CSV table of C-alpha atoms in Angstrom, one decimal:
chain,number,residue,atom,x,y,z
A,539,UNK,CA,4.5,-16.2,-18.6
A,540,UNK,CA,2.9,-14.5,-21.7
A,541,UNK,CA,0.3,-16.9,-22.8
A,542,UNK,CA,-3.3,-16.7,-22.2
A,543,UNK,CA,-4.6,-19.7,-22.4
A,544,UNK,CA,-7.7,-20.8,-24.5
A,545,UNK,CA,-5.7,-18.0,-26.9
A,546,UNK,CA,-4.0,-18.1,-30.2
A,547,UNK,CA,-1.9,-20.9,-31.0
A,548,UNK,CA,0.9,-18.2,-31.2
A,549,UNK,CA,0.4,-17.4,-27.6
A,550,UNK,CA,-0.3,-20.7,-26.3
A,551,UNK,CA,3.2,-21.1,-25.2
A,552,UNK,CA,2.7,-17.8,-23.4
A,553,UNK,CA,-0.3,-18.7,-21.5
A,554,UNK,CA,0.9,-22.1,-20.4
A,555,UNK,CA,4.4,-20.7,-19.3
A,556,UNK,CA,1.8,-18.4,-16.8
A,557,UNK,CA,0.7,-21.5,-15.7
A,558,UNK,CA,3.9,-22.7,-15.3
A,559,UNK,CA,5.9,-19.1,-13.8
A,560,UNK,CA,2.9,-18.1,-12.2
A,561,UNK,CA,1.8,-14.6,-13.5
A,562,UNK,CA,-0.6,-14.1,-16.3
A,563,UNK,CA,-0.4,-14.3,-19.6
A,564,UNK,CA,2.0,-11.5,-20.8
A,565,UNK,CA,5.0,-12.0,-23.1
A,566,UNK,CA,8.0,-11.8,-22.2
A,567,UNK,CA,10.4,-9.7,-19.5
A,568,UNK,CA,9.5,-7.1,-17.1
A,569,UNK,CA,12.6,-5.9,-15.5
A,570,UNK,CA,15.8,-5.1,-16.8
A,571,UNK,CA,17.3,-2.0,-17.3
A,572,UNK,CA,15.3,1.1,-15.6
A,573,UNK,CA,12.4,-0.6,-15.3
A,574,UNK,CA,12.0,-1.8,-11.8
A,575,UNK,CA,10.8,1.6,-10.2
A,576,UNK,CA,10.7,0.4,-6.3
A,577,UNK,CA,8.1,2.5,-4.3
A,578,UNK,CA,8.7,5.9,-6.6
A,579,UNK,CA,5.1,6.6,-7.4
A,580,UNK,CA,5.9,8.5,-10.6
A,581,UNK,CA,2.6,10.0,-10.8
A,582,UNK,CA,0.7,13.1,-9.2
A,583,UNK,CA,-2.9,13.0,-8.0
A,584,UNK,CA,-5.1,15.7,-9.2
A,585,UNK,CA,-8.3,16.3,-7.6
A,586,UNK,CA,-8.8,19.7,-9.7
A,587,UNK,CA,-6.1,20.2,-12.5
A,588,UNK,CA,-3.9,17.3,-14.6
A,589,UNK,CA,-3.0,14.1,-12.8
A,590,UNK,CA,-0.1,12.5,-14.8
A,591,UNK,CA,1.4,9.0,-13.7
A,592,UNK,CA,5.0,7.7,-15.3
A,593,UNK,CA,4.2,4.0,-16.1
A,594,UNK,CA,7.5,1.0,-16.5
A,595,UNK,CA,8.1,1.9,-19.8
A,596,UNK,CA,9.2,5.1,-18.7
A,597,UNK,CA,6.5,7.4,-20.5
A,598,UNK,CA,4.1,9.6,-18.5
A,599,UNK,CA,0.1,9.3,-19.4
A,600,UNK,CA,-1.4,12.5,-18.7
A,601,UNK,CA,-5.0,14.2,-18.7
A,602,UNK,CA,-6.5,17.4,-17.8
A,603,UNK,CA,-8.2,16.2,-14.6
A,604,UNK,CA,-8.4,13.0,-12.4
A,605,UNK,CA,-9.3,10.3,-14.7
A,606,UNK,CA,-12.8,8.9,-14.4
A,607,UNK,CA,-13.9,6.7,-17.0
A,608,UNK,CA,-10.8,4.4,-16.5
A,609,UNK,CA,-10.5,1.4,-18.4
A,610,UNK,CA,-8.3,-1.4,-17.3
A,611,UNK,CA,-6.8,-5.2,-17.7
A,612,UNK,CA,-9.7,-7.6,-15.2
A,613,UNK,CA,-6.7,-8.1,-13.0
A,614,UNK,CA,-5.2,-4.4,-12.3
A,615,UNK,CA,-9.1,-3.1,-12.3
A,616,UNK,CA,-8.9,-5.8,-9.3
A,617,UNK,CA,-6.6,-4.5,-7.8
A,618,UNK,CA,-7.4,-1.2,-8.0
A,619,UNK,CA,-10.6,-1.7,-6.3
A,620,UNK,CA,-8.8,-3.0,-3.7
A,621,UNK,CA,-7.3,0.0,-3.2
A,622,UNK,CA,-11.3,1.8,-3.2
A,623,UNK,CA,-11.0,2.7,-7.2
A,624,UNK,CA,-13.5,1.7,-9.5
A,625,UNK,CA,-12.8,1.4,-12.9
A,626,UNK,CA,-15.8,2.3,-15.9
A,627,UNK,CA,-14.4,-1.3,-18.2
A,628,UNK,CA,-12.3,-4.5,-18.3
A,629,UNK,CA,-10.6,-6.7,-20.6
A,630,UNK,CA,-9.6,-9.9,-20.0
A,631,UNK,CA,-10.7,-12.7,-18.3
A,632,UNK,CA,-13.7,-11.3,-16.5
A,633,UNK,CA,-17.0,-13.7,-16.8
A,634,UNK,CA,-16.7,-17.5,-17.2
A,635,UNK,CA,-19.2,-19.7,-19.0
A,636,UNK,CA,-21.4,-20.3,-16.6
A,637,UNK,CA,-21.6,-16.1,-16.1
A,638,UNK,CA,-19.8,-15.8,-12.4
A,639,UNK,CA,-16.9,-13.9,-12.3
A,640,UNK,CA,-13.6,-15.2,-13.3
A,641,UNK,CA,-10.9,-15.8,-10.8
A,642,UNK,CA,-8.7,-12.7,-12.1
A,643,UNK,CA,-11.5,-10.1,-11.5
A,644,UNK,CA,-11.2,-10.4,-7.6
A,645,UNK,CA,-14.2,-8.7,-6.1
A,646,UNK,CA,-14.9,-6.6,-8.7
A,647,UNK,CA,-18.7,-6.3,-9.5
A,648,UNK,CA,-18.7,-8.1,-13.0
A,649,UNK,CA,-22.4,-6.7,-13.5
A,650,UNK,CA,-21.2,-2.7,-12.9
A,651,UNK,CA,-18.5,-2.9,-15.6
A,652,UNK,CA,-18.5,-3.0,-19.5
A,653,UNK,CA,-16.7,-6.0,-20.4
A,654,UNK,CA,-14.6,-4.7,-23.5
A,655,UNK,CA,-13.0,-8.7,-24.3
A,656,UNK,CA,-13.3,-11.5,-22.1
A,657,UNK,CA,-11.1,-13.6,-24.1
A,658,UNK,CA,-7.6,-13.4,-25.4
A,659,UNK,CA,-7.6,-11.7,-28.8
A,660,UNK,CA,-10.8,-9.8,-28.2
A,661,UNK,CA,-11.4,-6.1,-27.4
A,662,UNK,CA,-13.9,-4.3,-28.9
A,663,UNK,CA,-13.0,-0.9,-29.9
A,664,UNK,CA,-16.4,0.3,-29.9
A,665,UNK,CA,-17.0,-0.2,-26.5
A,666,UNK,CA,-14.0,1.0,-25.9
A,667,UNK,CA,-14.9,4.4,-27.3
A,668,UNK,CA,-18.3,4.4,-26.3
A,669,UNK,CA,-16.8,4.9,-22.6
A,670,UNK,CA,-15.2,8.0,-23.2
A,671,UNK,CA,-11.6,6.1,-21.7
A,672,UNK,CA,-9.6,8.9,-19.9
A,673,UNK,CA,-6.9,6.8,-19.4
A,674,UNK,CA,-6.4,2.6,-20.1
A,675,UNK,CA,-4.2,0.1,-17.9
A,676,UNK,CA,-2.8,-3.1,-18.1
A,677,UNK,CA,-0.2,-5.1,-17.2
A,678,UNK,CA,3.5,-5.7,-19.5
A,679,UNK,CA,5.5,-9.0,-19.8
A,680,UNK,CA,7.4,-7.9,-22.4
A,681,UNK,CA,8.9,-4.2,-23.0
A,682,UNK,CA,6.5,-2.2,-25.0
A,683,UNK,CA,3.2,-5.1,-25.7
A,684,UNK,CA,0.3,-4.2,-23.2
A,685,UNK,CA,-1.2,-7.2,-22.3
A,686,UNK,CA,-4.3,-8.7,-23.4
A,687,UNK,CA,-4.5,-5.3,-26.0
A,688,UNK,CA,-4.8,-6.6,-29.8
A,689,UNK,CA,-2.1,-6.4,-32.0
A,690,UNK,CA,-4.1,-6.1,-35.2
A,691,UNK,CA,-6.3,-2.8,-33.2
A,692,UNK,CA,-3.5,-1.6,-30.9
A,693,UNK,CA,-3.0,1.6,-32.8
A,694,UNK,CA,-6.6,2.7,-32.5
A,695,UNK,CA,-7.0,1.5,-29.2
A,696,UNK,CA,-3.9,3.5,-28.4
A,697,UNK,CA,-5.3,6.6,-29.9
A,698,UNK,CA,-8.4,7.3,-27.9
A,699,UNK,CA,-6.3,7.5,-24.6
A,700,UNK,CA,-3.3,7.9,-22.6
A,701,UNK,CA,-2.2,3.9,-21.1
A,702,UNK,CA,-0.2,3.0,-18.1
A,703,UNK,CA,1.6,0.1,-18.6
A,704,UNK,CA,3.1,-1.8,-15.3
A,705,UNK,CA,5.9,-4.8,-15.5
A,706,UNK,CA,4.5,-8.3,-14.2
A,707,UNK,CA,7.0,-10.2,-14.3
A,708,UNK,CA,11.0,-10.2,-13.8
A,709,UNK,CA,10.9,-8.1,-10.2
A,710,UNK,CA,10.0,-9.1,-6.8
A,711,UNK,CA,6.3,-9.3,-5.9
A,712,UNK,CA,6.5,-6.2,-3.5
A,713,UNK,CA,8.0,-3.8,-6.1
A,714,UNK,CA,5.0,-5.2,-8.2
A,715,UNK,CA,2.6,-4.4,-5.1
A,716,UNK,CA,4.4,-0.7,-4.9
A,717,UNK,CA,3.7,-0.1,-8.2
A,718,UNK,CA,-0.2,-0.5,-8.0
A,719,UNK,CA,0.1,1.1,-4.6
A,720,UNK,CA,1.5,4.3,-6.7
A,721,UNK,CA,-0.7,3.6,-9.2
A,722,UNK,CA,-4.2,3.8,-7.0
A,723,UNK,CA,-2.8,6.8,-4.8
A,724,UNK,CA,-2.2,9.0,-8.1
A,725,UNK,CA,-5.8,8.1,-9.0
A,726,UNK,CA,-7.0,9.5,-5.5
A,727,UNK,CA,-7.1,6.0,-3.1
A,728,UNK,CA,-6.1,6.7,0.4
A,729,UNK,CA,-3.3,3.9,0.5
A,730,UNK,CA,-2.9,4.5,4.5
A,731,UNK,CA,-6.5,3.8,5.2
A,732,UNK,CA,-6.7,0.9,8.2
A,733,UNK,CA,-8.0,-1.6,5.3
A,734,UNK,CA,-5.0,-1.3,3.6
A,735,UNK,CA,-1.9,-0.7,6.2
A,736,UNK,CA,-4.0,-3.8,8.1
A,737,UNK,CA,-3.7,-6.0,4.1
A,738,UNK,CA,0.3,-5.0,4.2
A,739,UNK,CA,1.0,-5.8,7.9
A,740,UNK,CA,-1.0,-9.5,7.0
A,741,UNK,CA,1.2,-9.5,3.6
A,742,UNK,CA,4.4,-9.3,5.9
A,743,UNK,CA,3.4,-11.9,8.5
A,744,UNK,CA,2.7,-14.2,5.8
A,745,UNK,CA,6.0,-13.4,3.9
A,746,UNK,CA,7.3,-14.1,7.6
A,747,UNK,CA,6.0,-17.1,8.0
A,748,UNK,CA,6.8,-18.4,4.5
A,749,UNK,CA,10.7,-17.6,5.0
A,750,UNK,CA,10.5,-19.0,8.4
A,751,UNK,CA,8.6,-22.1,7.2
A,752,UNK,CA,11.2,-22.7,3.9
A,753,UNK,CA,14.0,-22.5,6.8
A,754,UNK,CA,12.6,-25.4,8.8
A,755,UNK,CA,11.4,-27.4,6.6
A,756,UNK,CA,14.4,-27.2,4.0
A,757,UNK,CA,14.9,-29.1,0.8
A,758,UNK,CA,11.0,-29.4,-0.2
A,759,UNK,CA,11.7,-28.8,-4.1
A,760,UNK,CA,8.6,-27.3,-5.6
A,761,UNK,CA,7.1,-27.4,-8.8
A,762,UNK,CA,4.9,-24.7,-11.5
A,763,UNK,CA,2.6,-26.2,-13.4
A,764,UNK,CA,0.3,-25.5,-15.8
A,765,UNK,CA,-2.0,-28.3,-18.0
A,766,UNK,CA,-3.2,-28.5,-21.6
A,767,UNK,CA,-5.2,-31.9,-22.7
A,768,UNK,CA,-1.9,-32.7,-24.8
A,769,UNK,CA,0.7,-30.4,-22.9
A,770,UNK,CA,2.0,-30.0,-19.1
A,771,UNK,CA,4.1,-26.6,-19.0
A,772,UNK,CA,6.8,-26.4,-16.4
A,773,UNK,CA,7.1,-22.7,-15.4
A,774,UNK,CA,10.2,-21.0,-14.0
A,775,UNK,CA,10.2,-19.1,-10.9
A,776,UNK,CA,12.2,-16.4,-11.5
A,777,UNK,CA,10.3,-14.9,-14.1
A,778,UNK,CA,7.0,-14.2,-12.2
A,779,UNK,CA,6.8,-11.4,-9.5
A,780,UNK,CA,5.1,-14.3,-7.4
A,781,UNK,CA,7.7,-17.1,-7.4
A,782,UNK,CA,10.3,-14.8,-7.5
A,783,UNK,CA,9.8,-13.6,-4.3
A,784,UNK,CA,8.9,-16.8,-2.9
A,785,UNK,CA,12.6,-17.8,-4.2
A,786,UNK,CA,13.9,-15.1,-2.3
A,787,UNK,CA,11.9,-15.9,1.2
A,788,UNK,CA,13.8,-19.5,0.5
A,789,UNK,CA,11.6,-21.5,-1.6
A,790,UNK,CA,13.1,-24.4,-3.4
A,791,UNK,CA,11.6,-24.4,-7.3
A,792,UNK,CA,12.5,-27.3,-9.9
A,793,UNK,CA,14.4,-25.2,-13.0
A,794,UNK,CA,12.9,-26.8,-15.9
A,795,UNK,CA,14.9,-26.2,-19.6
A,796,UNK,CA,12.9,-23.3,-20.9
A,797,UNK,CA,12.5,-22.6,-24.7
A,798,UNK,CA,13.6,-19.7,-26.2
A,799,UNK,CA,11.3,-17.0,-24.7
A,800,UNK,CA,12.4,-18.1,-21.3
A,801,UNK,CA,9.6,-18.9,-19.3
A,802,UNK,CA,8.4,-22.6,-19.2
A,803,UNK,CA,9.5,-26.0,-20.6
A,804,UNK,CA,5.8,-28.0,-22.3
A,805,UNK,CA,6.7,-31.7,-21.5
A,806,UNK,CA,4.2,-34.2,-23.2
A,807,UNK,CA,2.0,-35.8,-20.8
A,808,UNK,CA,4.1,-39.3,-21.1
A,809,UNK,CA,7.2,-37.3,-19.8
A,810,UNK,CA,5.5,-35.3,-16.9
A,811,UNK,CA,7.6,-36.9,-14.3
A,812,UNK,CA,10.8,-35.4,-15.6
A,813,UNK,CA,11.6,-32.8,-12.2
A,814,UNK,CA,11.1,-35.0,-9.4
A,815,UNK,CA,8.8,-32.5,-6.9
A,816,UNK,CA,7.8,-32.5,-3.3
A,817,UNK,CA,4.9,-30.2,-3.8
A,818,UNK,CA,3.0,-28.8,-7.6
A,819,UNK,CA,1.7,-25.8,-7.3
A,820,UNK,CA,-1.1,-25.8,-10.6
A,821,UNK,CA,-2.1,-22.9,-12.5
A,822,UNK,CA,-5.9,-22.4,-11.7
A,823,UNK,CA,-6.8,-19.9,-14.4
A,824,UNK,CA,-10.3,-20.6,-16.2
A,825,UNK,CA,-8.7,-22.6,-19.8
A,826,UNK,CA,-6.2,-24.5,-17.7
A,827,UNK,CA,-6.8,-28.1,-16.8
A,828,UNK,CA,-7.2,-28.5,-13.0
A,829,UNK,CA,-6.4,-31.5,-10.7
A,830,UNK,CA,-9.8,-33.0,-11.2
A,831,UNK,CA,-9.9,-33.2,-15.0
A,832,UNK,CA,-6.7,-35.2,-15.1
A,833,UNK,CA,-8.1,-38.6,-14.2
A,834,UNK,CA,-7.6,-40.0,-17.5
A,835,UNK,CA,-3.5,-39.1,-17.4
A,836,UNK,CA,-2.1,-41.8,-15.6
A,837,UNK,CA,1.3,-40.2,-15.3
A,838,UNK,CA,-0.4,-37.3,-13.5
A,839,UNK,CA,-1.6,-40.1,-10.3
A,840,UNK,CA,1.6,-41.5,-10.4
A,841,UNK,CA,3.6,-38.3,-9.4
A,842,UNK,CA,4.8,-38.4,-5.9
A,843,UNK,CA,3.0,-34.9,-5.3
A,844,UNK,CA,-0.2,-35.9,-6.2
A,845,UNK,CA,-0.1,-39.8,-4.5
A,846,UNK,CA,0.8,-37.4,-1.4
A,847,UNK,CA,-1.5,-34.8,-1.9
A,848,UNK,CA,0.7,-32.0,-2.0
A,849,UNK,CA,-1.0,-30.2,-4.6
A,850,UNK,CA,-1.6,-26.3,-4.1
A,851,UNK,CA,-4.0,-24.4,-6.6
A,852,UNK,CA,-1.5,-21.2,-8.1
A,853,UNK,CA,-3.4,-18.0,-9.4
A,854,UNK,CA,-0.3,-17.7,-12.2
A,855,UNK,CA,-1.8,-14.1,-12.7
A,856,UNK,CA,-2.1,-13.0,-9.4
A,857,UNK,CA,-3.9,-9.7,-8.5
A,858,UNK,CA,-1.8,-6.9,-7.3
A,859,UNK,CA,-3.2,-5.8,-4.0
A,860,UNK,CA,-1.9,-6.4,-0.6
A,861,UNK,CA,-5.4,-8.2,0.0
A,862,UNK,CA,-5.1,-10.7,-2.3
A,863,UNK,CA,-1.3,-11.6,-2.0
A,864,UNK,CA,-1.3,-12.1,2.0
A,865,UNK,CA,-3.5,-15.2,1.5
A,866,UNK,CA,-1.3,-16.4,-1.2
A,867,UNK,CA,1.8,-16.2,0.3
A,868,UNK,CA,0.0,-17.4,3.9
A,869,UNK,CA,-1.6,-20.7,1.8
A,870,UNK,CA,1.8,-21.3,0.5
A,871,UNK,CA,3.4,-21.5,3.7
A,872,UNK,CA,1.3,-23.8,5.2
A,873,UNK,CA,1.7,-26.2,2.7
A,874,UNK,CA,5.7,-26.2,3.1
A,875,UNK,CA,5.2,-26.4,6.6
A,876,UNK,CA,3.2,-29.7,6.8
A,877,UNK,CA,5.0,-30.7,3.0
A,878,UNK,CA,6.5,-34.4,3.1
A,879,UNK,CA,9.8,-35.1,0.7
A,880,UNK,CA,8.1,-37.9,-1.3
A,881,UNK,CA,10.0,-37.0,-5.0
């Protein structure tokens, strides 16, 4: 799903693909070889004395004590305050235009944290050093590239301090969930606190309720979309964390022809009918076209979906938290439930 929108016309592929798999803007695989951890934590928490934590690349970030000034990607700093840990800055989407908080920052308090880049491409070093960073987090689509970290200012980024970099894509959204969970209790979060053993428990029900809903209501093919003013991106499941799962609760997904990087197929607009779908679930990232700005594509009104109304908002780059993926899963279940075959 790499791709972040609104990005660099080298990456636009990558951001629409999120649209169209469903997880955020990344590059490329996440899984494969060694890299799917389960629920090993890999990390030690340190109130007094080092805290290490071994990230999916396999190398272990360490510092001296329990980091504090900890910098992250919008959407794992979401997550990680889910989880009770507060993070000093972000990068990433994190303020839209109009100054509230972007979808991907989740409840974070946009006002307590120094925004580093809000865009793809941007990251300001300074800042960055200014904060003192103990440690720096983000998410990997592809082996080795931290997303939403700079190419052209990786190497001194990379220099000021230790990063943890978790897969989010090519795995199953509850190793992906694991991961964060291992992630937050190395930094000190009481993962069996009521708030959180309460956001699992409503993550299975609604995982329950999906596979049970996919069962009855069987053959309901499902598309990923993501939309560009000249582009639609058709994403495929298997490649997000997200989807992936919902594939194996029993999901139906269209399998569009993906290009070389594996993740979406861009139709023009005049061939946007090309996978027949019950029910479009559209990428709802700030940059992406939504449902309401496509009045003036005609072969968007004439899908079967959308005549029917069977169109679900997708956050492509979901946040990692038990919290926030219940209601996902939940929404999505409901919709199959009452879903019509109309393709």
């Amino acid at each position: 799903m790499p791709f972040a929108r609104a990005s660099l016309p080298t990456r636009r592929g990558l951001l629409a693909m999120g649209g169209a798999i469903g997880i955020g803007a990344a590059l490329t695989g996440c899984g494969g070889g060694g890299k799917k951890s389960g629920s090993t934590d890999g990390g030690t928490t340190a109130k007094s004395g080092p805290w290490s934590f071994k990230d999916d690349r396999g190398r272990s970030a360490e510092t001296k004590s329990l980091p504090k000034n900890i910098v992250a990607f919008t959407g794992t700093a979401a997550a990680l305050f889910d989880y009770g840990i507060q993070v000093k800055g972000v990068f990433g989407p994190t303020r839209t235009k109009d100054g509230k908080a972007d979808v991907q920052a989740g409840d974070l308090d946009i006002g307590k944290v120094e925004i580093i880049g809000n865009t793809y491409g941007e990251f300001s070093v300074e800042k960055y050093a200014a904060l003192q960073p103990d440690v720096l987090i983000t998410d990997m689509w592809q082996k080795d590239v931290l997303w939403y970290v700079p190419d052209n200012s990786k190497d001194k980024i990379l220099k000021l301090a230790p990063s943890v970099a978790l897969w989010a894509a090519d795995q199953s959204m509850p190793t992906a969930l694991q991961r964060r969970v291992d992630l937050a209790k190395s930094l000190g979060a009481d993962v069996n606190a009521k708030k959180v053993t309460d956001a699992k428990a409503a993550f299975e029900k609604a995982s329950a309720r999906l596979r049970a809903a996919a069962k009855a209501n069987p053959g309901i093919r499902v598309l990923l979309g993501s939309a560009s003013p000249d582009l639609f991106y058709v994403s495929e499941a298997k490649r997000s964390c997200d989807t992936r799962y919902f594939q194996e609760l029993g999901v139906e997904f269209v399998t569009p022809k993906v290009d070389s990087q594996g993740f979406f197929e861009s139709l023009s607009w005049e061939n946007v009918a090309k996978y027949p779908a019950d029910l479009i679930l559209m990428d709802n990232r700030t940059g992406t076209l939504q449902p309401g700005d496509l009045g003036n594509k005609p072969t968007w009104g004439q899908l079967p979906a959308v005549k029917a109304g069977q169109v679900l908002p997708r956050l492509t780059e979901p946040i990692y938290s038990y919290a926030r993926i219940a209601p996902i899963v939940d929404a999505l279940a409901q919709a199959v439930e009452k879903a019509k075959k109309v393709a």
